[in-house]
Amino acid sequence: MIRSVRHLSTLRSTPRVAVVGAGPAGFYTAHRLLKLQPDTKIDLFESLPVPYGLARHGVAPDHPEVKNCQDTFDEVGNDPRVQFFGNVTVGDTLPVSKLRDNYNAVVLSYGTHTDRKLGIPGEDLPGVISARTFVNWYNGHPEHESLNPPLHKAETVTIVGNGNVALDIARILLSPLDHLKSTDITQQAYETLKTSKVKRVRIMARRGLLESAFTIKEIRELFKLPDTGFVAFPHTKWDDVLAAHKSYKRPLSRIVKLIEEYNLKAKQRDPAHASTLKQWSLDYLLSPKEVIANPDDPELVKTLIATENKLVSADGSGRIGVEPTGVTESFDTDLIFTSIGYASTPLEGIPFDDRKSVIPSSRGRVTDNGVYAAGWVKNGPTGVIATTMADSFDTAQAISDDITAGKLDGAKSGSDNLTQYLEDAISWDQWKKLEAHEHSQGDAAGKPREKVNNVAKMLEIARQ
Amino acid sequence: MLRTFSRQVLQVSRAVPRTFRPVAPATRLFQTSAPVFHGHVHKPKPGEEIKVTFITKDGEQIEVDTCEGDNLLDIAQANNLDMEGACGGSCACSTCHVIVDPEYYDKLEEPDDDENDMLDLAFGLTETSRLGCQVCMSKDLDGIRIALPAMTRNLQASDFN
């Protein structure tokens, strides 16, 4: 019986799968699918000439251990069943309809490409910088090569939002330079940080401490930064938190305990010593209302006006929301970083939920004829690498189940039929050549790699 | 003092990427501290095997002979068990989350803050959860049973919409 099933499966044509976006979601979906369906051939399409997505352009340079996931991605890239096509933008140079015609399954894992907006007056001033732009800049994303944030004249900075991206930005701004020197932060960003005058970072959130979006590792790192002091909470707010915290689950109660410990230390700190430190604070229950321009310097802003909020849980879902109190506060600030979430953009002919800005799916199935989604474009921009991995495995399982059930049958020729669209593509070997260049440039500077942050240069080196 | 120092060494050795590329002299100093030989386990000498039983998410029990000092992530991967180590065993993710037999849990050294911080992000955290990469075999763990939780998050109602 088993023998006859095997025999049948060899009669089937090889499933051809296209993966759109070579970030963690794309690689982990491919990784799992190759395990579940070893006969599959996978083509990975990436709009940049370089792979790894947010593992390269999102993960903070001082978190090298998190980037070890790239070892698994390299196993996928080196696999003879996988082809990489960098520098190919699906939906632009390569229409998505061509993928649907030439593959048994198309996985959309292209992530997020824009920012959620605050929707307030002054948001478009040059002194208001999106977190995504800033993070991409210090991580060498070619789209933001020329950001050049005016840190040399900014003393006070406000970060709106308190997820891990917000905390990464705070840490990069407050870290001693020797923490960053031997990381893969771009030389350009390092030189700019050298001139930074930032002395105070305010991390502002709409909701309360118990609704904080950061995870404990990132807040602990901020507390532990040398020559940096957390600014203690005013008494009243902290008492409110303590009144409730003991009944919360372990992750939250550990966070509260940690903050309690450092809040006490901050209160006991000698004021003379405190004045020598760079400062940072967690400011809760505030919604930005308006940004006031700096009349003396168009690169900076002057003031952030925010409305005080109170917590409400009115809709019965258990989710805590906020209501404005009508009281406003003004905060002097030189720059503002908005870190309130990334957003995905739609692809022509593919369903898209404009409100959530995701591709709607059921366990990764977007349509019943071979279109799947994985990662942030499927779930929204949340979670750590492990979350994306687990989610991508779910999508891979759905594809595998559909292959086994015969839902995706039919002989397809994949990229063999798309050569006219792939003339400018960068292969995996060419990427590895570019990477070798980055490693050798890094060696000279005493860092793991010096990223090339310009597409023309990437192409030139990869094609040498 | 000694404890603080060893903790520091441990952290530095963790931060070294798997494909180690020596850089500044300060980093090189720590190269001598246990490097991560990911996926490589040692063969126990006859008579010195430490037995571990893995219980897969399907309930299958798999007994493995292990060598003192090897960690559970490397052991699981060397035996083709379904365990991922996204950060390469450097205690920077929660993908190698395991559940330890309560009878043996107290024989393990307590998890440090870094490990607890990652466990807080694990799916289905239990009282005896640990990260596989941080549990090293020792003689008094002979016979330990380790459950591998389902790697994916729990299904949610919205998944069936």
XYZ file of C-alpha atoms in Angstrom:
625
model
C 0.000 0.000 0.000
C 2.727 2.417 1.020
C 4.646 1.461 -2.080
C 1.733 2.354 -4.354
C 1.256 5.742 -2.669
C 4.932 6.504 -3.196
C 4.638 5.471 -6.791
C 1.721 7.813 -7.271
C 3.563 10.752 -5.766
C 6.474 10.351 -8.163
C 4.049 10.710 -11.033
C 3.082 14.170 -9.838
C 4.885 17.136 -11.310
C 7.212 19.045 -9.027
C 5.292 21.751 -7.155
C 6.711 25.175 -8.041
C 6.358 27.779 -5.307
C 7.061 31.516 -5.586
C 7.869 33.416 -2.399
C 7.519 37.191 -2.630
C 9.836 38.882 -0.120
C 13.060 37.329 1.201
C 12.744 38.341 4.846
C 12.274 36.084 7.883
C 8.686 35.118 6.898
C 9.692 34.141 3.355
C 12.734 32.174 4.455
C 10.976 30.379 7.316
C 8.035 29.433 5.081
C 10.479 28.040 2.507
C 12.526 26.290 5.219
C 9.480 24.493 6.590
C 7.958 23.710 3.206
C 11.179 22.049 2.004
C 11.013 19.825 5.077
C 7.324 18.976 4.635
C 7.403 18.613 0.836
C 10.959 17.731 -0.189
C 10.039 17.606 -3.901
C 9.150 21.302 -4.003
C 11.129 23.863 -5.972
C 11.027 27.376 -4.545
C 11.843 30.712 -6.181
C 12.450 33.613 -3.782
C 11.801 37.111 -5.128
C 13.162 40.172 -3.344
C 12.885 43.807 -4.399
C 16.311 44.703 -2.944
C 19.468 43.080 -4.309
C 20.079 41.710 -0.773
C 18.100 39.156 1.287
C 17.095 38.815 4.987
C 14.610 41.735 5.200
C 14.204 43.018 8.745
C 16.873 40.630 10.067
C 19.270 42.869 8.136
C 17.473 46.223 8.113
C 15.355 46.059 11.278
C 17.128 44.107 14.043
C 19.290 46.502 16.046
C 23.039 46.385 15.322
C 23.801 45.692 18.998
C 21.672 42.525 18.882
C 23.988 40.359 16.723
C 22.737 37.136 18.323
C 19.219 37.782 16.985
C 20.685 37.905 13.473
C 21.904 34.320 13.828
C 18.589 33.380 12.181
C 20.425 34.306 8.979
C 22.285 30.986 9.282
C 18.994 29.168 8.701
C 18.168 31.569 5.851
C 21.540 30.752 4.269
C 20.761 27.028 4.465
C 17.613 27.810 2.467
C 19.434 30.082 -0.003
C 22.155 27.475 -0.565
C 19.642 24.660 -1.101
C 19.693 23.398 -4.721
C 15.858 23.384 -4.698
C 15.812 27.149 -4.088
C 16.588 30.028 -6.445
C 17.001 33.633 -5.287
C 16.032 36.541 -7.531
C 17.101 39.790 -5.890
C 16.452 43.221 -7.392
C 13.068 42.064 -8.745
C 9.991 43.957 -7.571
C 6.845 41.888 -7.818
C 3.947 44.179 -8.705
C 6.298 46.462 -10.635
C 8.907 44.845 -12.917
C 7.268 41.434 -12.461
C 3.430 41.404 -12.443
C 1.934 39.222 -9.730
C -0.392 37.673 -12.361
C 2.693 36.116 -14.017
C 3.511 34.389 -10.747
C -0.015 33.071 -10.401
C 0.164 31.698 -13.963
C 3.525 30.017 -13.577
C 3.516 28.616 -10.049
C 1.399 26.122 -8.140
C 1.567 28.343 -5.075
C 2.468 31.995 -4.468
C 3.448 33.058 -0.938
C 3.178 36.769 -0.191
C 5.651 37.614 2.557
C 6.645 41.100 1.516
C 6.084 42.659 4.913
C 5.509 46.332 5.501
C 6.712 49.248 3.492
C 5.069 52.326 4.982
C 4.266 53.830 8.373
C 1.086 54.331 10.270
C 0.445 58.024 10.692
C -0.524 60.027 13.768
C -2.834 62.206 11.705
C -2.030 65.434 13.560
C -0.981 68.926 12.430
C 2.785 69.291 12.071
C 3.381 65.571 11.517
C 5.001 66.219 8.137
C 7.621 68.674 9.461
C 11.218 67.587 8.741
C 11.890 67.290 12.487
C 9.331 64.488 12.761
C 11.034 61.279 11.633
C 9.380 57.883 11.281
C 10.955 55.091 13.295
C 11.103 52.892 10.226
C 13.111 55.495 8.326
C 15.547 56.006 11.195
C 16.019 52.284 11.870
C 16.492 51.583 8.166
C 19.020 54.414 7.981
C 21.274 53.178 10.775
C 20.942 49.628 9.419
C 21.992 50.581 5.889
C 18.713 50.239 3.975
C 19.389 51.907 0.605
C 16.044 53.715 0.544
C 17.099 55.884 3.486
C 20.781 56.338 2.760
C 20.444 60.130 2.749
C 18.278 60.640 5.882
C 21.065 62.359 7.832
C 19.077 63.166 11.029
C 20.248 66.429 12.688
C 21.360 64.765 15.937
C 24.236 67.260 16.263
C 21.760 69.948 17.319
C 19.082 67.908 19.108
C 19.249 67.690 22.913
C 15.746 66.498 23.672
C 14.044 63.808 21.656
C 10.533 62.399 21.966
C 9.694 58.922 20.726
C 5.972 58.371 20.199
C 5.106 54.714 20.836
C 6.758 52.233 23.208
C 7.186 48.986 21.297
C 10.598 47.370 20.899
C 11.361 49.531 17.862
C 10.881 52.639 20.012
C 13.179 51.166 22.662
C 15.779 50.222 20.040
C 15.844 53.857 18.936
C 16.159 55.095 22.518
C 19.014 52.667 23.146
C 20.884 53.608 19.948
C 20.552 57.301 20.872
C 21.689 56.781 24.487
C 24.318 54.040 24.124
C 27.973 54.845 24.657
C 29.674 54.833 21.258
C 31.900 51.897 22.172
C 28.771 49.718 22.425
C 28.158 50.385 18.740
C 31.636 50.680 17.280
C 32.175 46.967 16.606
C 28.596 46.258 15.470
C 27.363 46.263 11.866
C 25.842 49.752 12.220
C 26.763 51.702 9.080
C 29.862 53.878 9.321
C 27.718 56.785 8.145
C 25.277 56.347 11.062
C 28.133 55.857 13.517
C 29.751 59.131 12.417
C 26.429 60.947 12.823
C 25.905 59.457 16.302
C 29.392 60.652 17.231
C 28.200 64.220 16.781
C 24.922 63.625 18.651
C 23.952 66.077 21.401
C 20.988 63.997 22.602
C 20.729 64.191 26.406
C 17.133 63.344 27.085
C 14.812 60.805 25.513
C 11.133 60.720 26.324
C 9.215 57.577 25.366
C 5.557 58.490 25.095
C 2.598 56.124 24.943
C -1.129 56.554 24.573
C -2.072 53.923 27.132
C -0.709 52.946 30.563
C 2.286 51.039 31.848
C 0.400 47.742 31.988
C -0.391 48.131 28.283
C 3.256 48.745 27.354
C 4.197 47.197 24.014
C 7.905 46.540 24.729
C 9.210 43.201 25.973
C 11.347 42.787 29.064
C 14.743 42.240 27.437
C 14.594 45.615 25.693
C 13.496 47.601 28.757
C 16.142 45.870 30.890
C 18.809 46.893 28.379
C 17.767 50.536 28.686
C 17.899 50.377 32.487
C 21.395 48.912 32.338
C 22.931 51.489 29.992
C 25.936 53.187 31.601
C 25.942 56.960 32.256
C 22.194 57.016 31.705
C 19.444 57.532 34.231
C 15.793 56.599 34.205
C 13.589 59.466 35.372
C 11.367 58.292 38.243
C 7.589 58.346 37.866
C 5.625 60.914 39.791
C 4.193 59.240 42.925
C 0.571 59.207 41.943
C 0.951 57.348 38.651
C 3.197 54.668 40.131
C 0.815 53.960 43.018
C -1.954 53.282 40.513
C 0.194 50.698 38.762
C 1.217 48.953 41.948
C -2.346 48.685 43.149
C -3.159 46.355 40.286
C -0.025 44.483 39.278
C 0.100 41.420 41.533
C -2.681 39.606 39.742
C -1.045 39.743 36.296
C 0.596 36.884 34.461
C 4.282 36.211 34.771
C 5.674 38.261 31.816
C 3.852 41.426 32.873
C 4.512 41.016 36.573
C 8.242 40.559 35.852
C 8.208 43.780 33.815
C 6.444 45.680 36.598
C 8.872 44.317 39.198
C 11.836 45.378 37.089
C 10.483 48.875 36.566
C 9.672 49.092 40.281
C 13.279 48.243 41.114
C 14.751 50.884 38.809
C 12.129 53.458 39.699
C 13.232 53.151 43.330
C 16.881 53.492 42.324
C 16.011 56.604 40.331
C 14.269 58.145 43.339
C 17.249 57.463 45.579
C 19.809 58.823 43.127
C 21.857 61.788 44.334
C 20.579 64.814 42.361
C 24.130 66.047 41.718
C 24.989 62.684 40.155
C 21.678 62.531 38.279
C 22.439 65.831 36.546
C 25.557 64.323 34.946
C 23.602 61.499 33.311
C 21.742 61.287 30.033
C 18.090 60.877 30.952
C 15.181 58.868 29.664
C 11.623 58.479 30.813
C 8.486 56.460 30.197
C 5.572 58.861 29.754
C 2.159 57.240 29.763
C -1.425 58.223 28.956
C -0.521 60.877 26.410
C -1.746 61.247 22.807
C 0.104 63.672 20.513
C -2.197 66.461 19.347
C 0.010 68.876 17.448
C 3.650 69.487 16.571
C 4.854 73.096 16.652
C 7.638 74.027 14.222
C 10.887 75.571 15.417
C 10.925 79.105 13.960
C 14.734 79.315 14.249
C 15.594 75.994 12.643
C 13.430 74.198 10.081
C 15.282 70.914 10.662
C 14.083 70.783 14.265
C 10.707 71.124 15.966
C 9.872 73.216 19.026
C 7.029 71.642 20.970
C 4.860 68.561 21.078
C 1.382 69.221 22.427
C -0.284 66.110 23.839
C -3.667 65.313 25.331
C -3.799 63.451 28.640
C -5.772 60.223 28.456
C -7.611 58.015 30.873
C -7.983 54.266 30.462
C -11.322 52.792 29.496
C -12.506 49.279 28.667
C -15.815 50.234 27.180
C -16.259 47.820 24.294
C -16.530 44.716 26.475
C -13.704 42.899 24.645
C -11.388 43.240 27.627
C -9.085 45.389 25.519
C -8.045 48.536 27.321
C -8.520 51.718 25.335
C -8.195 55.403 26.112
C -10.395 58.438 26.293
C -9.052 62.006 26.195
C -9.476 63.959 29.412
C -9.461 67.375 27.768
C -6.269 68.371 29.596
C -3.310 69.122 27.333
C 0.394 69.278 28.130
C 3.248 70.850 26.159
C 6.643 69.187 25.855
C 9.697 70.994 24.512
C 11.468 68.697 22.093
C 13.978 69.105 19.269
C 13.086 65.991 17.317
C 10.201 63.509 17.293
C 10.394 59.881 16.222
C 7.041 58.287 15.467
C 7.042 54.586 16.269
C 3.369 53.691 16.158
C 3.583 50.795 13.729
C 4.452 49.816 10.206
C 1.864 49.280 7.502
C 1.667 47.009 4.460
C 0.611 48.054 0.988
C -1.689 46.112 -1.374
C -0.644 44.179 -4.478
C -2.772 44.437 -7.600
C -5.348 41.660 -7.829
C -4.758 40.411 -4.280
C -7.386 40.947 -1.530
C -6.375 43.577 1.029
C -7.892 44.751 4.310
C -7.397 48.527 4.243
C -8.380 49.035 7.848
C -5.931 46.523 9.320
C -3.552 46.958 6.376
C -2.981 43.229 5.995
C -3.765 40.585 3.385
C -6.698 38.697 4.919
C -6.195 34.953 5.117
C -7.300 31.832 6.904
C -4.186 30.243 8.410
C -2.236 31.726 5.528
C -4.664 30.805 2.734
C -5.579 34.006 0.879
C -7.493 32.307 -1.933
C -8.452 28.707 -2.485
C -6.332 28.455 -5.614
C -2.770 28.808 -4.464
C -2.219 32.265 -2.958
C -0.848 32.347 0.603
C 0.455 34.982 2.991
C 3.040 34.859 5.794
C 4.603 37.245 8.289
C 3.688 40.856 8.895
C 1.699 41.294 5.686
C -0.544 38.506 7.034
C -0.702 39.389 10.746
C 0.235 43.014 11.033
C 3.546 44.375 12.317
C 3.903 42.662 15.663
C 5.945 39.972 17.377
C 9.562 38.855 17.563
C 11.425 36.540 15.150
C 10.054 33.496 16.992
C 6.501 34.731 16.338
C 7.157 35.141 12.640
C 8.813 31.728 12.536
C 5.848 29.980 14.148
C 3.438 31.839 11.907
C 5.414 31.013 8.758
C 5.419 27.344 9.761
C 1.614 27.549 9.904
C 1.493 28.892 6.357
C 3.949 26.223 5.168
C 1.731 23.573 6.754
C -1.306 24.932 4.891
C 0.572 24.821 1.560
C 1.822 21.321 2.306
C -1.664 20.114 3.191
C -3.009 21.572 -0.062
C -0.237 19.922 -2.094
C -0.952 16.568 -0.418
C -4.679 16.980 -1.050
C -4.002 17.564 -4.734
C -5.480 21.071 -4.674
C -2.430 22.621 -6.346
C -1.844 20.049 -9.083
C -0.730 20.973 -12.582
C 2.625 21.189 -14.345
C 4.113 24.660 -13.925
C 7.428 25.935 -15.179
C 8.127 28.639 -12.570
C 10.967 31.041 -13.308
C 11.959 29.063 -16.432
C 9.062 30.822 -18.121
C 9.842 34.298 -16.745
C 13.340 34.980 -18.062
C 12.302 38.244 -19.756
C 11.363 39.668 -16.339
C 14.474 38.426 -14.597
C 17.255 39.841 -16.763
C 18.397 42.269 -14.039
C 17.999 39.785 -11.174
C 20.743 39.195 -8.619
C 21.419 35.501 -7.962
C 22.306 33.944 -4.603
C 25.943 33.555 -5.708
C 26.068 37.227 -6.674
C 24.632 38.177 -3.271
C 27.291 36.040 -1.597
C 29.932 37.929 -3.574
C 28.480 41.205 -2.303
C 28.384 39.797 1.204
C 32.056 38.765 0.999
C 32.815 42.374 0.082
C 30.823 43.584 3.112
C 32.719 41.165 5.370
C 36.114 42.286 4.085
C 35.193 45.961 4.488
C 34.003 45.106 8.001
C 37.242 43.294 8.862
C 39.186 46.430 8.031
C 36.988 48.442 10.405
C 36.840 45.827 13.191
C 33.167 44.964 12.714
C 31.230 41.961 11.374
C 30.365 43.685 8.120
C 30.142 47.123 6.554
C 26.839 47.133 4.714
C 26.624 48.611 1.244
C 23.687 51.019 1.488
C 23.194 52.021 -2.120
C 21.458 49.926 -4.790
C 23.719 50.975 -7.675
C 26.800 50.068 -5.620
C 25.225 46.767 -4.539
C 24.562 45.825 -8.165
C 28.018 46.843 -9.278
C 29.795 44.772 -6.635
C 27.478 41.768 -7.012
C 28.032 41.676 -10.779
C 31.814 42.031 -10.735
C 32.519 38.634 42.502
C 33.352 35.339 40.875
C 29.734 34.856 39.963
C 29.486 38.315 38.420
C 32.587 37.658 36.398
C 31.464 34.305 35.091
C 28.124 35.844 34.147
C 29.914 38.488 32.130
C 32.041 35.930 30.335
C 28.945 33.929 29.586
C 27.187 36.920 28.117
C 30.087 37.851 25.918
C 30.436 34.321 24.640
C 26.734 34.307 23.862
C 26.957 37.469 21.840
C 29.623 36.019 19.559
C 27.946 35.106 16.272
C 28.173 31.463 15.291
C 30.390 32.095 12.346
C 32.934 33.701 14.609
C 35.051 36.359 13.023
C 37.651 37.826 15.371
C 37.455 41.588 15.550
C 38.733 43.911 18.259
C 41.345 42.587 20.723
C 38.856 42.911 23.585
C 36.559 40.412 21.904
C 39.422 38.108 21.052
C 40.204 37.811 24.747
C 36.928 36.011 25.218
C 37.373 33.628 22.326
C 38.837 31.163 24.812
C 35.546 31.021 26.720
C 33.287 28.196 25.610
C 32.424 28.833 21.976
C 29.074 27.672 20.638
C 29.491 24.474 18.626
C 25.947 24.533 17.414
C 24.482 21.232 16.285
C 27.580 19.366 17.386
C 27.303 16.947 20.252
C 29.862 14.685 21.784
C 29.735 10.914 21.861
C 29.510 9.654 25.434
C 32.110 7.155 26.589
C 30.711 3.665 27.225
C 29.255 3.539 30.713
C 29.072 7.352 30.980
C 25.917 7.856 28.910
C 23.334 10.205 30.386
C 19.888 9.196 29.244
C 17.345 11.773 28.085
C 13.839 10.937 26.944
C 12.235 13.472 24.612
C 8.466 13.476 24.356
C 7.409 14.926 21.007
C 4.290 17.011 20.537
C 2.605 13.901 19.111
C 3.345 11.989 22.331
C 6.125 9.834 20.918
C 8.943 9.044 23.386
C 12.497 9.036 22.096
C 15.373 7.986 24.366
C 18.807 9.370 23.583
C 22.268 8.740 25.095
C 23.999 12.027 25.744
C 27.354 13.271 26.919
C 28.010 15.495 29.930
C 28.117 19.188 28.990
C 26.045 18.996 25.796
C 22.904 21.124 25.731
C 19.363 20.046 24.895
C 19.079 22.141 21.718
C 22.182 20.590 20.185
C 21.110 17.133 21.359
C 17.617 17.501 19.871
C 18.940 18.781 16.548
C 21.618 16.084 16.349
C 18.797 13.557 16.739
C 16.576 15.193 14.096
C 13.925 16.213 16.581
C 11.687 19.140 15.715
C 13.445 21.928 17.613
C 14.507 25.219 16.102
C 17.248 27.433 17.444
C 16.617 30.689 15.596
C 19.348 32.593 17.459
C 21.827 29.726 17.222
C 21.640 28.816 20.892
C 22.642 32.255 22.183
C 19.684 32.773 24.539
C 18.206 35.502 22.358
C 14.925 33.904 21.279
C 12.433 31.407 22.643
C 12.299 28.893 19.781
C 14.010 26.082 21.751
C 11.490 26.223 24.599
C 11.142 22.839 26.371
C 9.122 21.618 29.319
C 11.137 19.766 31.946
C 9.823 16.852 33.987
C 8.953 18.468 37.353
C 10.892 15.694 39.163
C 14.097 16.933 37.573
C 13.410 20.656 37.322
C 14.890 21.503 40.708
C 18.108 19.663 39.875
C 18.814 22.252 37.170
C 20.615 25.471 37.931
C 18.092 28.290 38.125
C 17.513 30.208 34.895
C 19.165 33.622 34.854
C 17.414 36.906 33.992
C 18.317 36.647 30.299
C 16.766 33.201 30.001
C 13.672 34.200 31.974
C 13.270 37.260 29.750
C 13.149 34.997 26.689
C 10.907 32.423 28.381
C 8.410 35.213 28.953
C 7.941 35.262 25.151
C 7.534 31.482 24.765
C 4.260 29.955 23.626
C 2.582 27.941 26.365
C 4.967 28.853 29.190
C 4.772 26.433 32.148
C 6.208 26.322 35.680
C 8.992 24.010 34.499
C 9.752 25.644 31.151
C 13.375 26.156 30.112
C 15.298 27.059 26.983
C 16.907 23.934 25.519
C 20.091 25.838 24.664
C 20.631 26.725 28.327
C 20.196 23.246 29.832
C 23.460 21.323 29.845
C 23.609 17.639 30.694
C 25.145 16.478 33.946
C 25.258 13.091 35.682
C 22.457 13.860 38.115
C 20.118 14.499 35.161
C 20.340 10.870 34.004
C 16.824 9.728 33.094
C 15.419 13.246 32.611
C 12.257 13.587 30.519
C 11.811 16.599 28.271
C 8.576 17.517 26.495
C 8.745 19.446 23.237
C 5.815 21.881 23.062
C 4.026 22.537 19.793
C 6.162 25.100 18.061
C 3.343 27.129 16.658
C 1.154 29.410 18.682
C -2.146 28.137 19.930
C -4.885 28.365 17.372
C -7.187 31.294 17.727
C -10.831 31.558 16.827
C -9.930 34.016 14.064
C -7.901 31.302 12.341
C -11.099 29.542 11.391
C -12.900 32.574 9.957
